[in-house]
Amino acid sequence: EDKVVQSPLSLVVHEGDTVTLNCSYEVTNFRSLLWYKQEKKAPTFLFMLTSSGIEKKSGRLSSILDKKELFSILNITATQTGDSAVYLCAVEEYGGTSYGKLTFGQGTILTVHP
Amino acid sequence: EAGVTQFPSHSVIEKGQTVTLRCDPISGHDNLYWYRRVMGKEIKFLLHFVKESKQDESGMPNNRFLAERTGGTYSTLKVQPAELEDSGVYFCASSQGTGYTGELFFGEGSRLTVL
């Protein structure tokens, strides 16, 4: 069965710290890996990664994929209290012309204290 | 622009009863997805509509679950009869029909509690 494992499951840091969230996966026909942020209720999209070694960046957040070792990391630098959320990693497999069938990990709960 | 809206936000029912959850996707989004998160587990895929057609319903747990999307706009997910293990948060998501970027727009979820 396809599997996505995130670590750590929870993390508590102080403002200004840098954090690294991990996601490893085992899927049969990998298409992409996605990161979502869930602050209160609705997950919101952060990144989609399809190629190894190419960093995606948005402000203080960045992510990279290693398709040989089957993992991805999400880095957040200079954390702020607004970064407190559940960070979800998901993997998508090839499904012909169909998109959007994601296999999610358990999520990492990040808490940033002032 | 309105996001994905789901109704009700929370429903509490007795085992054996029926519940219908509704999702209104972002206007113009052809793709509509249902996911659910049961307590302590990961968010899991249920099914995918493209317009009014079921593209993939491989995640539907059993025949007590029925999803429809008549007219290719809003969708309903009916659970009949509900069982205790159906409790969880049911998420709907939508995406546009072309130029897939990986971005699914999620609703806030409908929390279902079966007593």
CSV table of C-alpha atoms in Angstrom, one decimal:
chain,number,residue,atom,x,y,z
A,1,GLU,CA,0.0,0.0,0.0
A,2,ASP,CA,1.2,3.5,-0.8
A,3,LYS,CA,2.6,5.3,2.2
A,4,VAL,CA,3.6,8.9,3.2
A,5,VAL,CA,5.3,9.4,6.5
A,6,GLN,CA,6.0,12.7,8.0
A,7,SER,CA,8.4,13.6,10.8
A,8,PRO,CA,8.4,14.9,13.4
A,9,LEU,CA,4.7,14.6,14.2
A,10,SER,CA,4.9,17.8,16.3
A,11,LEU,CA,7.4,20.5,16.9
A,12,VAL,CA,7.5,23.5,19.2
A,13,VAL,CA,9.9,26.3,18.5
A,14,HIS,CA,10.4,30.0,19.3
A,15,GLU,CA,10.0,32.9,16.9
A,16,GLY,CA,13.1,33.3,14.7
A,17,ASP,CA,14.0,29.7,14.8
A,18,THR,CA,14.5,27.7,11.5
A,19,VAL,CA,12.6,24.4,11.2
A,20,THR,CA,12.9,21.5,8.8
A,21,LEU,CA,9.9,19.2,8.2
A,22,ASN,CA,10.4,15.8,6.6
A,23,CYS,CA,8.3,13.7,4.4
A,24,SER,CA,9.2,10.2,3.0
A,25,TYR,CA,7.1,8.2,0.7
A,26,GLU,CA,6.6,4.9,-1.0
A,27,VAL,CA,4.3,5.0,-4.0
A,28,THR,CA,4.2,2.9,-7.2
A,29,ASN,CA,4.0,5.5,-9.9
A,30,PHE,CA,5.1,8.8,-8.5
A,31,ARG,CA,3.9,11.9,-10.3
A,32,SER,CA,4.3,14.8,-7.7
A,33,LEU,CA,4.7,15.6,-4.1
A,34,LEU,CA,2.8,18.5,-2.6
A,35,TRP,CA,2.9,20.5,0.6
A,36,TYR,CA,-0.2,22.0,2.2
A,37,LYS,CA,-0.6,24.2,5.3
A,38,GLN,CA,-3.7,23.7,7.5
A,39,GLU,CA,-4.1,26.6,9.9
A,40,LYS,CA,-7.6,26.1,11.2
A,41,LYS,CA,-9.8,24.1,8.9
A,42,ALA,CA,-9.1,24.2,5.2
A,43,PRO,CA,-5.7,23.0,3.9
A,44,THR,CA,-4.0,25.6,1.6
A,45,PHE,CA,-1.5,24.8,-1.1
A,46,LEU,CA,2.2,25.6,-0.6
A,47,PHE,CA,4.2,23.8,-3.2
A,48,MET,CA,4.2,21.1,-5.9
A,49,LEU,CA,7.5,19.3,-6.6
A,50,THR,CA,8.1,17.0,-9.5
A,51,SER,CA,11.8,17.1,-10.1
A,52,SER,CA,14.7,16.1,-7.9
A,53,GLY,CA,17.0,18.8,-6.6
A,54,ILE,CA,15.1,21.8,-7.7
A,55,GLU,CA,14.2,24.0,-4.8
A,56,LYS,CA,10.8,25.7,-4.7
A,57,LYS,CA,10.8,28.9,-2.7
A,58,SER,CA,8.1,31.3,-1.4
A,59,GLY,CA,9.2,33.9,1.0
A,60,ARG,CA,10.6,32.2,4.1
A,61,LEU,CA,9.4,28.8,3.0
A,62,SER,CA,11.3,26.5,0.7
A,63,SER,CA,11.1,22.8,-0.3
A,64,ILE,CA,13.1,20.3,-2.2
A,65,LEU,CA,12.5,16.8,-3.4
A,66,ASP,CA,14.9,13.8,-3.7
A,67,LYS,CA,13.4,11.1,-5.9
A,68,LYS,CA,16.2,8.7,-5.5
A,69,GLU,CA,15.9,8.6,-1.7
A,70,LEU,CA,12.1,9.2,-1.8
A,71,PHE,CA,11.8,12.2,0.5
A,72,SER,CA,11.2,15.8,0.6
A,73,ILE,CA,11.9,18.6,3.2
A,74,LEU,CA,10.1,21.8,3.9
A,75,ASN,CA,12.2,24.5,5.5
A,76,ILE,CA,10.8,27.5,7.3
A,77,THR,CA,13.3,30.2,8.2
A,78,ALA,CA,12.9,33.0,10.8
A,79,THR,CA,9.6,31.4,12.0
A,80,GLN,CA,6.7,33.6,13.1
A,81,THR,CA,3.7,32.8,15.3
A,82,GLY,CA,1.6,32.9,12.1
A,83,ASP,CA,3.5,29.8,10.9
A,84,SER,CA,1.8,27.8,13.6
A,85,ALA,CA,-0.2,25.2,11.7
A,86,VAL,CA,-0.4,21.6,10.6
A,87,TYR,CA,1.9,21.0,7.6
A,88,LEU,CA,0.7,18.2,5.3
A,89,CYS,CA,2.7,16.3,2.8
A,90,ALA,CA,0.9,14.5,0.0
A,91,VAL,CA,1.9,12.4,-3.0
A,92,GLU,CA,0.2,12.0,-6.2
A,93,GLU,CA,0.5,9.0,-8.5
A,94,TYR,CA,0.0,8.8,-12.2
A,95,GLY,CA,-3.7,8.1,-13.0
A,96,GLY,CA,-4.0,8.6,-16.7
A,97,THR,CA,-5.7,11.9,-17.4
A,98,SER,CA,-7.0,12.1,-13.8
A,99,TYR,CA,-5.3,14.5,-11.4
A,100,GLY,CA,-5.8,15.3,-7.7
A,101,LYS,CA,-5.9,11.9,-6.1
A,102,LEU,CA,-3.5,12.5,-3.2
A,103,THR,CA,-2.1,10.2,-0.5
A,104,PHE,CA,-1.5,12.3,2.6
A,105,GLY,CA,0.8,11.9,5.5
A,106,GLN,CA,-0.3,12.3,9.1
A,107,GLY,CA,0.9,15.9,9.2
A,108,THR,CA,3.4,17.8,11.4
A,109,ILE,CA,1.9,20.1,14.0
A,110,LEU,CA,4.2,23.2,14.2
A,111,THR,CA,3.8,25.5,17.2
A,112,VAL,CA,5.7,28.8,17.2
A,113,HIS,CA,5.9,30.6,20.5
A,114,PRO,CA,6.6,34.4,20.7
B,1,GLU,CA,-14.3,35.2,-5.4
B,2,ALA,CA,-16.0,32.7,-3.1
B,3,GLY,CA,-14.0,29.7,-2.0
B,4,VAL,CA,-15.2,26.1,-1.7
B,5,THR,CA,-18.1,26.1,0.7
B,6,GLN,CA,-19.4,23.1,2.6
B,7,PHE,CA,-22.6,22.5,4.5
B,8,PRO,CA,-23.2,21.7,7.3
B,9,SER,CA,-20.1,22.5,9.2
B,10,HIS,CA,-21.0,20.0,11.9
B,11,SER,CA,-23.6,17.3,12.0
B,12,VAL,CA,-24.4,15.0,14.9
B,13,ILE,CA,-26.6,12.0,14.1
B,14,GLU,CA,-27.5,8.6,15.6
B,15,LYS,CA,-26.2,5.4,14.1
B,16,GLY,CA,-28.5,4.2,11.4
B,17,GLN,CA,-29.6,7.6,10.3
B,18,THR,CA,-28.9,9.3,7.0
B,19,VAL,CA,-26.8,12.4,6.5
B,20,THR,CA,-26.2,14.5,3.3
B,21,LEU,CA,-23.2,16.7,3.0
B,22,ARG,CA,-23.1,19.4,0.4
B,23,CYS,CA,-20.1,21.0,-1.4
B,24,ASP,CA,-20.2,24.1,-3.6
B,25,PRO,CA,-16.9,24.3,-5.5
B,26,ILE,CA,-15.3,27.4,-6.8
B,27,SER,CA,-17.3,28.6,-9.8
B,28,GLY,CA,-15.9,27.2,-13.1
B,29,HIS,CA,-13.9,24.4,-11.5
B,30,ASP,CA,-14.6,21.2,-13.3
B,31,ASN,CA,-12.8,19.0,-10.9
B,32,LEU,CA,-14.4,18.2,-7.5
B,33,TYR,CA,-13.0,15.9,-4.9
B,34,TRP,CA,-14.2,14.4,-1.6
B,35,TYR,CA,-11.7,13.5,1.1
B,36,ARG,CA,-12.2,12.6,4.7
B,37,ARG,CA,-10.2,12.4,7.9
B,38,VAL,CA,-11.2,10.0,10.6
B,39,MET,CA,-10.0,10.6,14.1
B,40,GLY,CA,-6.2,10.1,14.4
B,41,LYS,CA,-5.7,9.1,10.8
B,42,GLU,CA,-4.5,10.7,7.6
B,43,ILE,CA,-6.8,12.6,5.2
B,44,LYS,CA,-7.9,10.0,2.6
B,45,PHE,CA,-9.2,10.3,-0.9
B,46,LEU,CA,-12.8,9.3,-1.5
B,47,LEU,CA,-13.7,10.2,-5.1
B,48,HIS,CA,-13.2,12.6,-7.9
B,49,PHE,CA,-15.7,14.2,-10.3
B,50,VAL,CA,-14.9,15.8,-13.6
B,51,LYS,CA,-18.0,17.9,-14.2
B,52,GLU,CA,-20.9,15.6,-13.5
B,53,SER,CA,-19.0,12.3,-14.2
B,54,LYS,CA,-17.3,10.2,-11.6
B,55,GLN,CA,-13.7,10.0,-12.7
B,56,ASP,CA,-12.4,7.9,-9.8
B,57,GLU,CA,-14.4,6.5,-6.9
B,58,SER,CA,-11.8,4.0,-5.7
B,59,GLY,CA,-11.7,5.5,-2.2
B,60,MET,CA,-15.3,5.2,-1.4
B,61,PRO,CA,-15.4,2.8,1.6
B,62,ASN,CA,-18.6,0.9,0.8
B,63,ASN,CA,-22.0,1.2,-0.7
B,64,ARG,CA,-23.4,3.2,2.2
B,65,PHE,CA,-21.8,6.2,0.6
B,66,LEU,CA,-23.3,7.9,-2.4
B,67,ALA,CA,-21.9,10.9,-4.1
B,68,GLU,CA,-23.6,12.9,-6.8
B,69,ARG,CA,-22.8,16.0,-8.8
B,70,THR,CA,-25.9,16.7,-11.0
B,71,GLY,CA,-25.3,19.4,-13.6
B,72,GLY,CA,-21.6,19.5,-12.8
B,73,THR,CA,-22.0,22.2,-10.2
B,74,TYR,CA,-22.4,21.4,-6.5
B,75,SER,CA,-22.0,17.9,-5.1
B,76,THR,CA,-23.6,15.9,-2.3
B,77,LEU,CA,-22.3,13.0,-0.3
B,78,LYS,CA,-24.9,10.9,1.4
B,79,VAL,CA,-24.2,8.4,4.1
B,80,GLN,CA,-27.0,5.9,4.6
B,81,PRO,CA,-27.2,4.3,7.1
B,82,ALA,CA,-24.4,6.0,9.1
B,83,GLU,CA,-22.2,3.8,11.3
B,84,LEU,CA,-19.9,4.9,14.2
B,85,GLU,CA,-16.8,4.5,12.1
B,86,ASP,CA,-18.1,7.1,9.6
B,87,SER,CA,-17.4,9.9,12.1
B,88,GLY,CA,-14.7,12.3,10.9
B,89,VAL,CA,-14.2,15.4,8.9
B,90,TYR,CA,-15.3,15.3,5.3
B,91,PHE,CA,-13.4,17.7,3.0
B,92,CYS,CA,-14.4,18.8,-0.4
B,93,ALA,CA,-11.8,20.3,-2.8
B,94,SER,CA,-12.0,21.7,-6.3
B,95,SER,CA,-9.6,22.6,-9.1
B,96,GLN,CA,-9.8,24.0,-12.6
B,97,GLY,CA,-10.2,21.8,-15.6
B,98,THR,CA,-7.0,22.7,-17.4
B,99,GLY,CA,-3.4,23.7,-16.5
B,100,TYR,CA,-3.1,21.6,-13.4
B,101,THR,CA,-0.7,23.1,-10.9
B,102,GLY,CA,-1.2,20.7,-8.0
B,103,GLU,CA,-3.3,23.2,-6.2
B,104,LEU,CA,-6.6,21.8,-4.8
B,105,PHE,CA,-8.8,24.4,-3.1
B,106,PHE,CA,-10.2,22.8,0.0
B,107,GLY,CA,-13.3,23.7,1.9
B,108,GLU,CA,-13.3,24.0,5.7
B,109,GLY,CA,-14.8,20.5,6.0
B,110,SER,CA,-18.0,19.0,7.4
B,111,ARG,CA,-17.5,17.4,10.7
B,112,LEU,CA,-19.7,14.3,11.1
B,113,THR,CA,-20.3,12.7,14.5
B,114,VAL,CA,-22.2,9.5,14.6
B,115,LEU,CA,-23.4,8.4,18.1
